[in-house]
XYZ file of C-alpha atoms in Angstrom:
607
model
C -131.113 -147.644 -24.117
C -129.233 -144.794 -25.692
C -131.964 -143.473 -27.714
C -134.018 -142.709 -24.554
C -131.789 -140.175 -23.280
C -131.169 -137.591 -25.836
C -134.118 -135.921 -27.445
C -134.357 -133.958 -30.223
C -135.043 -130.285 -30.633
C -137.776 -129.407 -33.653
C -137.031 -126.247 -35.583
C -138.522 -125.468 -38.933
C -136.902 -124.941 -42.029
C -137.913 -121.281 -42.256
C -136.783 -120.462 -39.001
C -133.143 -121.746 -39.521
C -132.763 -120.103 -42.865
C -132.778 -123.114 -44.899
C -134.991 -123.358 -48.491
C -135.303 -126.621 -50.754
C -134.418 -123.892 -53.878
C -130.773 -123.872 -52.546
C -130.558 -128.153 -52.100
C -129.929 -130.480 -55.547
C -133.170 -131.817 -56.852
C -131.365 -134.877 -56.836
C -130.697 -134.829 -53.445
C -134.418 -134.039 -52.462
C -135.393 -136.843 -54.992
C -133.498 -139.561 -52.904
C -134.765 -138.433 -49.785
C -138.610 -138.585 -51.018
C -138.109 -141.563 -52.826
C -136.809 -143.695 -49.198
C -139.656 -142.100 -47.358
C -142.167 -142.998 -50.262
C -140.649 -146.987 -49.476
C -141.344 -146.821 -45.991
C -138.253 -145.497 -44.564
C -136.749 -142.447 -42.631
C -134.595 -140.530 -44.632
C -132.562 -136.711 -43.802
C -130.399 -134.515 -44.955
C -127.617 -134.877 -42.979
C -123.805 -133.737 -41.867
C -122.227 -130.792 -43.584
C -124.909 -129.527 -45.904
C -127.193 -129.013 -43.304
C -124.637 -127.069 -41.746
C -123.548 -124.989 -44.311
C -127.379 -124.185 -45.336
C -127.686 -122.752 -42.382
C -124.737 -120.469 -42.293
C -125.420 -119.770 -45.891
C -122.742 -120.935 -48.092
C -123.479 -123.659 -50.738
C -123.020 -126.460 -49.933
C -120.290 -129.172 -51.777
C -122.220 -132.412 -51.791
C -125.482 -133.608 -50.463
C -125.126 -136.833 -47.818
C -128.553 -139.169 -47.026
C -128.809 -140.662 -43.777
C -131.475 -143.546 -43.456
C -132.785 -146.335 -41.090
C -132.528 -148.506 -44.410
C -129.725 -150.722 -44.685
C -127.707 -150.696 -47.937
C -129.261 -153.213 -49.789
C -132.864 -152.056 -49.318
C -131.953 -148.997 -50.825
C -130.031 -150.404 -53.456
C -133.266 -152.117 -54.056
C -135.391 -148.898 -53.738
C -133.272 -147.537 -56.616
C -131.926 -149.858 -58.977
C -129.401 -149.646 -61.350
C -128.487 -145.786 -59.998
C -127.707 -147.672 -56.812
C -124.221 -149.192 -56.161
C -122.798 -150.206 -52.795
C -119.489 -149.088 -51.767
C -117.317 -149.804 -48.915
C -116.173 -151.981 -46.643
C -114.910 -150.141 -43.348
C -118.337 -148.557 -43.795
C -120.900 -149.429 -46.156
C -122.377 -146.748 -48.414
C -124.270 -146.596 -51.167
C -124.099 -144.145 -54.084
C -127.150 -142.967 -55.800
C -125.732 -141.899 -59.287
C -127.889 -139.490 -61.249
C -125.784 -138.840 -64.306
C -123.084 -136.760 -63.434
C -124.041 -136.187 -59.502
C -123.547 -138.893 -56.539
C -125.733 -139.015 -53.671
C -124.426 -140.745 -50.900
C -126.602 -142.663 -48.648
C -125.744 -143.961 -45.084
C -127.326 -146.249 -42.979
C -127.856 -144.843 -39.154
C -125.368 -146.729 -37.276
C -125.821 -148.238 -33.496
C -124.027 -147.124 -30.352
C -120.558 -149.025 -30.381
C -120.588 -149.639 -26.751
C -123.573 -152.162 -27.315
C -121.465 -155.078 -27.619
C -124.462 -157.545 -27.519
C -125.344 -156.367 -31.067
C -121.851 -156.357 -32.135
C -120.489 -159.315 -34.066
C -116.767 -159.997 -35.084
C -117.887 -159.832 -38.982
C -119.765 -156.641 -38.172
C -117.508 -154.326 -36.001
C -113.596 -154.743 -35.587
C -110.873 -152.310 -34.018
C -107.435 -152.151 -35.312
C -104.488 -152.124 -32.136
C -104.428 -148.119 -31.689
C -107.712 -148.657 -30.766
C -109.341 -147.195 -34.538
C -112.284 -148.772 -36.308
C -111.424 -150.949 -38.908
C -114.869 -152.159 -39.687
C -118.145 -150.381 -38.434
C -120.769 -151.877 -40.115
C -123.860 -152.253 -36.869
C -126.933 -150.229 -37.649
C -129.465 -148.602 -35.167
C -131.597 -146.239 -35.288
C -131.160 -142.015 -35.330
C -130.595 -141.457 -31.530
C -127.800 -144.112 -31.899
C -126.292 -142.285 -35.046
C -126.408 -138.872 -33.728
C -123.986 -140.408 -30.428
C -121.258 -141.343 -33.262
C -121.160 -138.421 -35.250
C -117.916 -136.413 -34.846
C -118.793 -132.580 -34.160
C -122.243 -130.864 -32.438
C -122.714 -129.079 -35.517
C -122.341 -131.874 -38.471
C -125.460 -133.611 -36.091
C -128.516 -132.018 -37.250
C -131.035 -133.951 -39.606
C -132.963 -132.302 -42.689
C -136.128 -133.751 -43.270
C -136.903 -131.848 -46.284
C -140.275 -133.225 -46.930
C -141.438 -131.873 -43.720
C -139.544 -129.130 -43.378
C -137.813 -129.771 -39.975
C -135.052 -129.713 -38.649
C -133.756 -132.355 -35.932
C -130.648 -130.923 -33.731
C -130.111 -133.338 -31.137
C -126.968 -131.634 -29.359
C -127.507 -128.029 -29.446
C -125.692 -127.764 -32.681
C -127.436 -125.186 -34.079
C -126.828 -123.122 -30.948
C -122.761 -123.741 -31.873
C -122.984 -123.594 -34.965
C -123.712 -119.810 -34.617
C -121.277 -118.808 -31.912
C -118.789 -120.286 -33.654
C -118.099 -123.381 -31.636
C -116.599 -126.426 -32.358
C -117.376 -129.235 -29.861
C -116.647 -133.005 -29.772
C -119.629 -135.314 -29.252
C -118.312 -137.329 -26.480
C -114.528 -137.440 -25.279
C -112.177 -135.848 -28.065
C -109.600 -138.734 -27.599
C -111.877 -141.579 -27.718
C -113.444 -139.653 -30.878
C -110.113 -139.298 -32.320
C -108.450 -142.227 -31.832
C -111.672 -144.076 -33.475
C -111.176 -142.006 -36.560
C -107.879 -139.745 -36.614
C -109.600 -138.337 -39.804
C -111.344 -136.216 -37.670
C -108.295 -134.238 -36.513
C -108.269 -133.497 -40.092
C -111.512 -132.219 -40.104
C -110.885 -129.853 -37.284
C -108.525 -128.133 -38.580
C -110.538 -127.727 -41.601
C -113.202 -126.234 -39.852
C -111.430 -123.800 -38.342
C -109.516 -122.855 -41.602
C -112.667 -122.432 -43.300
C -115.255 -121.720 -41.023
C -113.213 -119.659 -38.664
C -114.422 -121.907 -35.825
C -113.095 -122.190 -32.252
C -111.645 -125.332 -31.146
C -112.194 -126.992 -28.186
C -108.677 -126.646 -26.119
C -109.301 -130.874 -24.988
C -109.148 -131.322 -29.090
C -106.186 -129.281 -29.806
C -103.999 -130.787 -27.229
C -105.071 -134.072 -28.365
C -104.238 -133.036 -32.080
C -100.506 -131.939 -31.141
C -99.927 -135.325 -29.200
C -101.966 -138.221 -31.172
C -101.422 -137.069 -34.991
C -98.729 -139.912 -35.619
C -102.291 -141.398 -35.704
C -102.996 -140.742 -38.554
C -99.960 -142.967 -40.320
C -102.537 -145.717 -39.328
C -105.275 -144.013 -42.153
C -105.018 -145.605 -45.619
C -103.692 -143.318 -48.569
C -106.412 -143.220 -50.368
C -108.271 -142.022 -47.719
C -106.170 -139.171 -46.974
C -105.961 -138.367 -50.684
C -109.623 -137.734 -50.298
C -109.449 -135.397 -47.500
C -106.474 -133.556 -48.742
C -109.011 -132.885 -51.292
C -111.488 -131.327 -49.156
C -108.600 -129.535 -46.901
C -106.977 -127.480 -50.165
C -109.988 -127.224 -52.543
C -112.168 -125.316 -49.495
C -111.202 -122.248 -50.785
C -109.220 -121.224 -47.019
C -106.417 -123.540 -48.482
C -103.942 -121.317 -47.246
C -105.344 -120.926 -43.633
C -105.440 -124.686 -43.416
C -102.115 -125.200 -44.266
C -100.831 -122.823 -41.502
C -103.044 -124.268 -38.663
C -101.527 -127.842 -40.129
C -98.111 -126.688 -39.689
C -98.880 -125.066 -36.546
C -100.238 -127.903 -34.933
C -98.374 -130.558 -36.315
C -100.781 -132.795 -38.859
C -98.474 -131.558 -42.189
C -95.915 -134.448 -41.803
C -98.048 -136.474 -41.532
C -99.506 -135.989 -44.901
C -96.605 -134.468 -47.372
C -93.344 -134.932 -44.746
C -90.547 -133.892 -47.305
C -92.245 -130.763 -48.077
C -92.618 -130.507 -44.318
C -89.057 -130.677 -43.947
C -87.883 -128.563 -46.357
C -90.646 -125.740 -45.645
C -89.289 -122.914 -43.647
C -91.821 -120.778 -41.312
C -92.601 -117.494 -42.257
C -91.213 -118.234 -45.720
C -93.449 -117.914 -48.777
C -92.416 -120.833 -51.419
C -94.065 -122.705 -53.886
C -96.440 -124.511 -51.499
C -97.564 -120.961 -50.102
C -97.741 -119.770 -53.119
C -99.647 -122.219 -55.098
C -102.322 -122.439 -52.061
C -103.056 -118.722 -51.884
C -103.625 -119.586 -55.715
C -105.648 -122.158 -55.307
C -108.008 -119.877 -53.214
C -108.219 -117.142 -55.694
C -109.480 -119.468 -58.392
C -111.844 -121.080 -55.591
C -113.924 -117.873 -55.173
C -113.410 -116.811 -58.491
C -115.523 -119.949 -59.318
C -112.756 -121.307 -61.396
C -111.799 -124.860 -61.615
C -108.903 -126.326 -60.001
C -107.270 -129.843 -60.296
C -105.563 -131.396 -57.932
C -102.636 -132.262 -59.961
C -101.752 -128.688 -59.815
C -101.604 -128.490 -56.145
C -99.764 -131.609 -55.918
C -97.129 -130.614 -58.238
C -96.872 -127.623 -56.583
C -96.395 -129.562 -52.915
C -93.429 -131.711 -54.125
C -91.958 -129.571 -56.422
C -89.411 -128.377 -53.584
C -88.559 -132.143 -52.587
C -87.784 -132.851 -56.298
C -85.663 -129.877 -56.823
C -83.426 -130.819 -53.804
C -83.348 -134.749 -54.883
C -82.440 -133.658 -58.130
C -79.372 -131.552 -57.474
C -78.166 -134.617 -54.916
C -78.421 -136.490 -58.060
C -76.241 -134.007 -60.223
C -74.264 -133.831 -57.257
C -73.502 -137.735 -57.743
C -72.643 -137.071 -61.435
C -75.564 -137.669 -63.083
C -76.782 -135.619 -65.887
C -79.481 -132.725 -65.906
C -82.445 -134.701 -67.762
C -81.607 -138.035 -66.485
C -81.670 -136.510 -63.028
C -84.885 -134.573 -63.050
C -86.552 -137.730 -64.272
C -85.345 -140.049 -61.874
C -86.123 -137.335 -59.438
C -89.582 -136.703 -60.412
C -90.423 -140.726 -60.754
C -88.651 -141.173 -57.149
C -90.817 -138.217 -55.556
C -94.019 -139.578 -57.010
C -93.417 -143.058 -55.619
C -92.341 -141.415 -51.716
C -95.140 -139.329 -51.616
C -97.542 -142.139 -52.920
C -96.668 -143.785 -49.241
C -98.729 -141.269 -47.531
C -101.092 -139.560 -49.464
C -102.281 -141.961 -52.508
C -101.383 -140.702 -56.081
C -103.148 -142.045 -58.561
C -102.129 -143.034 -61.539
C -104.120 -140.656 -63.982
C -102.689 -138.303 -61.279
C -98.974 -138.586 -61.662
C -99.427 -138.459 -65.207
C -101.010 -134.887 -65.461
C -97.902 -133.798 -62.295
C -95.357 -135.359 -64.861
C -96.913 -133.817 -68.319
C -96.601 -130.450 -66.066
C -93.245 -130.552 -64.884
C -92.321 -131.836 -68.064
C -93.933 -129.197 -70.140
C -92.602 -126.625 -68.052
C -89.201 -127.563 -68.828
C -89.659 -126.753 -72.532
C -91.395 -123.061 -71.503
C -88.020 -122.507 -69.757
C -86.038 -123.363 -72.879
C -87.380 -122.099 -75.570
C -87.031 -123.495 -78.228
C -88.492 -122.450 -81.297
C -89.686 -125.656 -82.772
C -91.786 -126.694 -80.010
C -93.557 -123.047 -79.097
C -96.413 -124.042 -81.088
C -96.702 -127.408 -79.724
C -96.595 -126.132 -76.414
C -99.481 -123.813 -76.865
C -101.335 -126.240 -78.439
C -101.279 -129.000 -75.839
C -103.637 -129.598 -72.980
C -101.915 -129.239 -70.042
C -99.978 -125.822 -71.718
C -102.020 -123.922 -68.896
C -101.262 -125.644 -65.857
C -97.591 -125.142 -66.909
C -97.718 -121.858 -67.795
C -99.043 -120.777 -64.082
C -96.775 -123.322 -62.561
C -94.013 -121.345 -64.376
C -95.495 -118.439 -63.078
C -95.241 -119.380 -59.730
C -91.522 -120.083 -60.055
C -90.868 -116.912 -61.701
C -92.296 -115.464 -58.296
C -89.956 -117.277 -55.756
C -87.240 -116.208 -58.314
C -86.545 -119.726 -59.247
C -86.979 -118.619 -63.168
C -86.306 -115.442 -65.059
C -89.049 -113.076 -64.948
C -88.455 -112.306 -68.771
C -89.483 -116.243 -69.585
C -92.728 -115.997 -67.935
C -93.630 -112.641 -69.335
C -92.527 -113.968 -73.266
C -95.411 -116.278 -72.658
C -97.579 -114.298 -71.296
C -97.364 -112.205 -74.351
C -97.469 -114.520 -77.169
C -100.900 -116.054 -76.140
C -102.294 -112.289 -76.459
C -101.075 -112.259 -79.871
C -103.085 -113.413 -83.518
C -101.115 -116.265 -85.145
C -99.048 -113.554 -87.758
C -98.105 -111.718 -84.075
C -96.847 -115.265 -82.705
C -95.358 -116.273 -86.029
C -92.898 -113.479 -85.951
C -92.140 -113.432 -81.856
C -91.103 -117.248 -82.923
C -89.233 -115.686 -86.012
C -87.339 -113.516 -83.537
C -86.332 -115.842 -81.068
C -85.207 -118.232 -83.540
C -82.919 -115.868 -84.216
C -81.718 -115.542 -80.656
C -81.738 -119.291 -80.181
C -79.504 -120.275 -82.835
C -76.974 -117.377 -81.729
C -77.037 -118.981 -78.383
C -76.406 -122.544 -79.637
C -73.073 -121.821 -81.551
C -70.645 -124.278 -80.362
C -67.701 -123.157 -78.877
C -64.023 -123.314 -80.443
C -61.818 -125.513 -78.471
C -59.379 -124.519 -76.518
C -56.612 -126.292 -75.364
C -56.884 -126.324 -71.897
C -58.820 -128.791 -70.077
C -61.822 -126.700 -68.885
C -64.095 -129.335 -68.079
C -65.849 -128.643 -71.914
C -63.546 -129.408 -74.407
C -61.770 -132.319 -73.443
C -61.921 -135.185 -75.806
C -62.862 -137.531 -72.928
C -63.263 -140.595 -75.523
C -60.022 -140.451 -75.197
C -57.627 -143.202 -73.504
C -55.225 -140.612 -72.574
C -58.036 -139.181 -70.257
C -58.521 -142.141 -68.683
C -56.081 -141.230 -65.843
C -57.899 -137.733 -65.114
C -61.029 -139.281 -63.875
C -60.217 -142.321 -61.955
C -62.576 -144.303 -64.545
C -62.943 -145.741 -67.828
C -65.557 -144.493 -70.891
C -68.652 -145.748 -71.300
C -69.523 -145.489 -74.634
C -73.326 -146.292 -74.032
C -74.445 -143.985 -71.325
C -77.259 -142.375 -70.846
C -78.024 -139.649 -73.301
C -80.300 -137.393 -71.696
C -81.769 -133.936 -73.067
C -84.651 -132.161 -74.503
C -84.069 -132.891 -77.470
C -86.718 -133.729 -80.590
C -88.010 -136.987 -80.220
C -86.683 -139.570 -82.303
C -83.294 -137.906 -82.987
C -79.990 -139.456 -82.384
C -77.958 -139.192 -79.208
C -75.117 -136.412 -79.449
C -71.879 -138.192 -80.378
C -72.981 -140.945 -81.928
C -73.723 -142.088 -85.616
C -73.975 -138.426 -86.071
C -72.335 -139.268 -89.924
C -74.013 -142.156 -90.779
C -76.080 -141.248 -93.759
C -73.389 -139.580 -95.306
C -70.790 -142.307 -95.401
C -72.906 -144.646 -96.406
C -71.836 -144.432 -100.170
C -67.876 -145.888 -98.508
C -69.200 -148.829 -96.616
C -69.172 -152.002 -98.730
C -69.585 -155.076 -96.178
C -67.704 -158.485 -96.916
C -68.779 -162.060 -96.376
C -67.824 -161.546 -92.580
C -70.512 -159.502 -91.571
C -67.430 -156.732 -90.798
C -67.617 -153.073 -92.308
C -64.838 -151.161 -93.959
C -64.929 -147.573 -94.788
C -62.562 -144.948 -95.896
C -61.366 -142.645 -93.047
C -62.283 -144.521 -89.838
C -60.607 -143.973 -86.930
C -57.310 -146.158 -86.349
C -57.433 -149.056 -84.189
C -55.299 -149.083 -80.599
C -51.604 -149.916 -80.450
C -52.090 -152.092 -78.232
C -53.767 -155.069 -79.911
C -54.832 -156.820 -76.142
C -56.992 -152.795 -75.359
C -61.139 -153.749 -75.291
C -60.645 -157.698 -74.583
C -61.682 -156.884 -70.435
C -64.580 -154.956 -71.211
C -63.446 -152.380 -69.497
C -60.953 -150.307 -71.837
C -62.549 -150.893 -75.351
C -61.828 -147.810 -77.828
C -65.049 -146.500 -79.095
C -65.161 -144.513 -82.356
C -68.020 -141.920 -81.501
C -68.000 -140.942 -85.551
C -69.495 -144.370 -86.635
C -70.430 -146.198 -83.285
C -68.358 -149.039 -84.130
C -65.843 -151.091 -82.173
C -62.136 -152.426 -83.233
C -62.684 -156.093 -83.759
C -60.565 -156.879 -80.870
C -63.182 -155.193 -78.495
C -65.793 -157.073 -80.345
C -64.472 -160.174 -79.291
C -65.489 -162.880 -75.762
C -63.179 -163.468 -73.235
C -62.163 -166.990 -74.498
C -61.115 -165.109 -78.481
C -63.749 -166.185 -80.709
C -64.859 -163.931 -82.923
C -69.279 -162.447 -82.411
C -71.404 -163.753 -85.422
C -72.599 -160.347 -86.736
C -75.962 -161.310 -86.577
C -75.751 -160.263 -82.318
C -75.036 -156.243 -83.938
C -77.987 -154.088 -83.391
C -79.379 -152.820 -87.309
C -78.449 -149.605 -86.119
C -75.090 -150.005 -85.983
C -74.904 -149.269 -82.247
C -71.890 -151.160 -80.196
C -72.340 -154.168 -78.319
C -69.595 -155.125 -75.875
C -68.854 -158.241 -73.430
C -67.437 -158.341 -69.460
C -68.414 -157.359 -66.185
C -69.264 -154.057 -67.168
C -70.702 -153.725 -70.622
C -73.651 -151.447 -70.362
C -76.069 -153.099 -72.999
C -79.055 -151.744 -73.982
C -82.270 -153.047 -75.477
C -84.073 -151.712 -78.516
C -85.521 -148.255 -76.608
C -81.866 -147.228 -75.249
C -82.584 -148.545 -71.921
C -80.706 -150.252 -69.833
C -81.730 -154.166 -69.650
C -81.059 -154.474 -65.903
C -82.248 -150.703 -65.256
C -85.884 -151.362 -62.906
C -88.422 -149.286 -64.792
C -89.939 -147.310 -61.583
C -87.202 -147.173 -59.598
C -83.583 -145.826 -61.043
C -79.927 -146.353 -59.966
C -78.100 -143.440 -59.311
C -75.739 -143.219 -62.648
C -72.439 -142.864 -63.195
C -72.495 -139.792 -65.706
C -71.808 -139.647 -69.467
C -68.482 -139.732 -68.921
C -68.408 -142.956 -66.716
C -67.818 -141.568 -63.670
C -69.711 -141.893 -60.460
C -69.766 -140.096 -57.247
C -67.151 -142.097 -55.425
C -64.852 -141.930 -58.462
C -64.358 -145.428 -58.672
C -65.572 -148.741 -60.929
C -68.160 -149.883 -58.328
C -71.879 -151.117 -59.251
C -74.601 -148.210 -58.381
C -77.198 -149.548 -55.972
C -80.848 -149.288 -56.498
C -82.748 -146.343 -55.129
C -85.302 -147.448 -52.535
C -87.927 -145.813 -51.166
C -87.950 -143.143 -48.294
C -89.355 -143.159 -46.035
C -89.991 -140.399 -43.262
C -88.981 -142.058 -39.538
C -91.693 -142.132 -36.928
C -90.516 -139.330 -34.538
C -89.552 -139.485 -31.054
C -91.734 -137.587 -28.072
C -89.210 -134.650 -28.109
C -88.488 -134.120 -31.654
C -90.093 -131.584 -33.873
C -89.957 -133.048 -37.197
C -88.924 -136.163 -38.190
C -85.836 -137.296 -40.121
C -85.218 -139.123 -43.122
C -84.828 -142.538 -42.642
């Protein structure tokens, strides 16, 4: 049997540098309270590890000849079993988790291996691993020499069945058993090499880094959630920055954020570079960090480019940062998971740093005062750095949360002032210069190779509630001129004329909207076969409804009825036009998706 060939190595607790004052009570609580039952219980994995070196260690893992259920038993309610590639339990003591494993049993001893127990996907990974043995057996399929050494902190000893403590301090990181088998069991554990190395300064085994740069497509076979977990641990290490070059170098990036890995240029500083050197600052600081932060920060670049594609197409600014933002979300959510609670903090920060970059006066205040004001402000900072954003923006900010409220009162009096100034509307010229054109016109139809749509999307920053520019802007004051008649129909004293030609609107294609009141000429208000709309089909808010093939209705929250929520249509713009110029229907975005790449290419390509 396996557990007759390896034996352990006994060194005491002293001797390696290891004291129970630097390990969670909690921790040494579980670990005495499974030996108290009857069971053997250690310290195990990383902790150990990192007690040794002296650093403190992240979390505290339990390994135990138990199975989960006994010591779900052993501690109650605290106890809940998780899992179901491999079954843990977590020993919840307010606040902190301990996780408990059960030792698991050499996977070459098929005899003891039952369908329902162990199971192997087709690259040859473990999809369910779920056969327990005893500690010889789990030391044999543990990942690295030094992650191998059990704490019994009771005792005081120290089990190192593989020399690990011997690697650990020359630096060494070696594979317990053949790197590809290892790997291709779990392709996390490429992951965690390169980890090591970032963090630990370790020295890789040359077997392991060959097999890294050949066999990380592996890795596409690893849930999302998963790898949302050990992105986690990769970034939030504090030698985030050194990770992310030994995961470009050898390959793994794609495989984990592949648009930013496209658009990321070697020896180039950007926002990714950036935000990680950041992110390792605050780490050893002993400041928090979130990952929403990072992650907006690692598809910012992706969303910038989609979003100037979109304006590209004709769409305008607001409505294509959104559908940019919602589109990179959903692409990125195919590799690495984003939760939910997650892509709403990325959103409220892209969002919010919008309204730093404009200004306005109303909404300083507001800014300040909201929650996620900080993670803004630095990611504003960040794009002030890689000259993406005036330098004079971020450092307006900077100064008016040194200041007492009369200070901030009158550096908002002051750029009111400025604001206002720079919002004075034009005068009209007579040329067409792209600005001034009246393009409700008919006349203009001609120019653009498409007809108005008087229902577009109206995009913007502006205050919630308010109405769309260019329509109903004069409704409250005319209000005292409208009388309505038995028909439902409106009259009022100086509205627009209706078309010469009487047939104009019928098509759904060329109806005349009056942008003043939002109304329609009754022709355009009329079906195909000339009956007349009850008026009980208008909206109460006077907005214009229109038949055909192309009316662009909206419901009651100026959306689109046939828009998909999640996943937007490239627009035509508020002029009507599209990218091609022409009448056609916009086709649904769908998802993209990076393609697999071939043996000789470098990165892959969009598919």
């Amino acid at each position: 049997m396996t557990q007759n060939k390896i034996q352990a190595t006994i060194i005491s607790a002293s001797d390696a540098g290891i004291s129970n004052d630097n390990i969670s009570p909690k921790a040494l609580k579980v670990v005495e309270g499974l030996q108290q039952a009857g069971y053997q219980a250690y310290l195990v994995g990383g902790c150990v590890r990192d007690l040794i070196i002296g650093t403190k260690p992240k979390d505290f893992d339990v390994s135990t000849n138990a199975t989960p259920e006994q010591v779900k038993k052993a501690f109650g309610r605290n106890a809940r079993i998780i899992g179901r590639r491999f079954k843990l339990v977590h020993v919840r003591f307010g606040y902190e988790v301990i996780e408990v494993a059960t030792f698991r049993a050499d996977a070459n001893d098929r005899e003891r291996v039952g369908q329902n127990e162990m199971s192997e996907g087709d690259q040859g990974q473990l999809l369910r691993d779920n056969v327990y043995g005893q500690i010889e057996e789990d030391v044999i399929r543990r990942d690295f020499t030094v992650n191998a050494m059990y704490y019994d902190s009771v005792k005081g000893e120290i089990l190192d069945f593989m020399n690990g403590i011997d690697d650990l301090k020359a630096g060494k990181l070696k594979s317990i058993g053949e790197p590809e088998l290892r790997f291709t069991e779990d392709p996390v554990r490429m992951l965690r090499v390169i980890r090591f190395a970032g963090k630990l300064g370790f020295e890789m085994e040359p077997a392991a880094l060959t097999m890294i740069e050949e066999q990380g497509k592996l890795l596409s076979h690893v849930s999302n959630a998963r790898l949302f977990e050990e992105v986690l641990k990769l970034f939030h290490g504090g030698a985030a920055y050194e990770t992310y070059l030994l995961l470009r170098k050898y390959g793994l990036f794609k495989h984990l954020f592949p648009f930013t890995d496209q658009i990321a240029v070697d020896g180039v500083e950007g926002l990714p570079e950036r935000a990680l050197q950041n992110t390792d600052k605050r780490v050893k600081q002993g400041k928090p960090v979130i990952p929403a932060f990072l992650f907006a920060c690692m598809m910012w670049e992706p969303v910038k480019a989609d979003a100037q594609v979109l304006m590209e197409d004709g769409a305008n600014e607001a409505h294509a940062w959104r559908v940019a933002m919602n589109d990179g979300l959903r692409d990125q959510n195919q590799y690495v998971a984003v939760p939910r609670r997650l892509a709403e903090i990325i959103l409220d920060i892209w969002n919010i740093h919008f309204r730093l970059i404009k200004r306005n006066p109303r909404m300083v205040k507001a800014c300040l005062n909201n929650r996620r004001f900080r993670a803004a402000y630095d990611f504003l900072l960040l794009r002030t750095m890689v000259h993406e954003v005036d330098e004079e923006i971020g450092e307006w900010w900077t100064e008016i949360q040194e200041l007492e409220p009369d200070g901030r009162e009158a550096m908002i009096s002051d750029l009111n002032a400025t604001y206002k100034q720079d919002r004075q509307p034009r005068q009209k010229s007579n040329e067409p210069d792209g600005n001034s054109v009246d393009y409700n016109s008919a006349g203009n139809d001609d120019n653009f190779g498409n007809t108005v749509f008087g229902d577009g999307y109206q995009g913007g920053f502006s205050k919630p509630g308010a109405a769309p520019k260019g329509r109903n802007q004069n409704r409250g004051g005319q209000r005292g001129q409208n009388k309505r008649t038995t028909g439902g129909q409106q009259k009022s004293a100086g509205r627009g004329r209706r078309p010469n030609n009487p047939n104009q609107g019928n098509d759904g294609q060329t109806a005349n909207v009056n942008p003043g009141n939002g109304e329609q000429t009754n022709n355009a208000r009329r079906g195909k076969t000339g009956k007349k709309r009850s008026s009980k089909k208008r909206s109460n808010n006077g907005d214009q409804r229109r038949t055909g093939p192309h009316a662009n209705r909206q419901n009651s929250r100026a959306r689109n009825i046939s828009e998909p929520r999640f996943q937007e249509a490239r627009p035509a713009d508020e002029f009507g036009v599209t990218s091609s110029g022409t009448n056609k229907k916009v086709k649904v975005r769908h998802k993209r998706k990076v393609a697999g790449p071939a043996d000789n290419d470098d990165k892959p390509l969009l598919g």
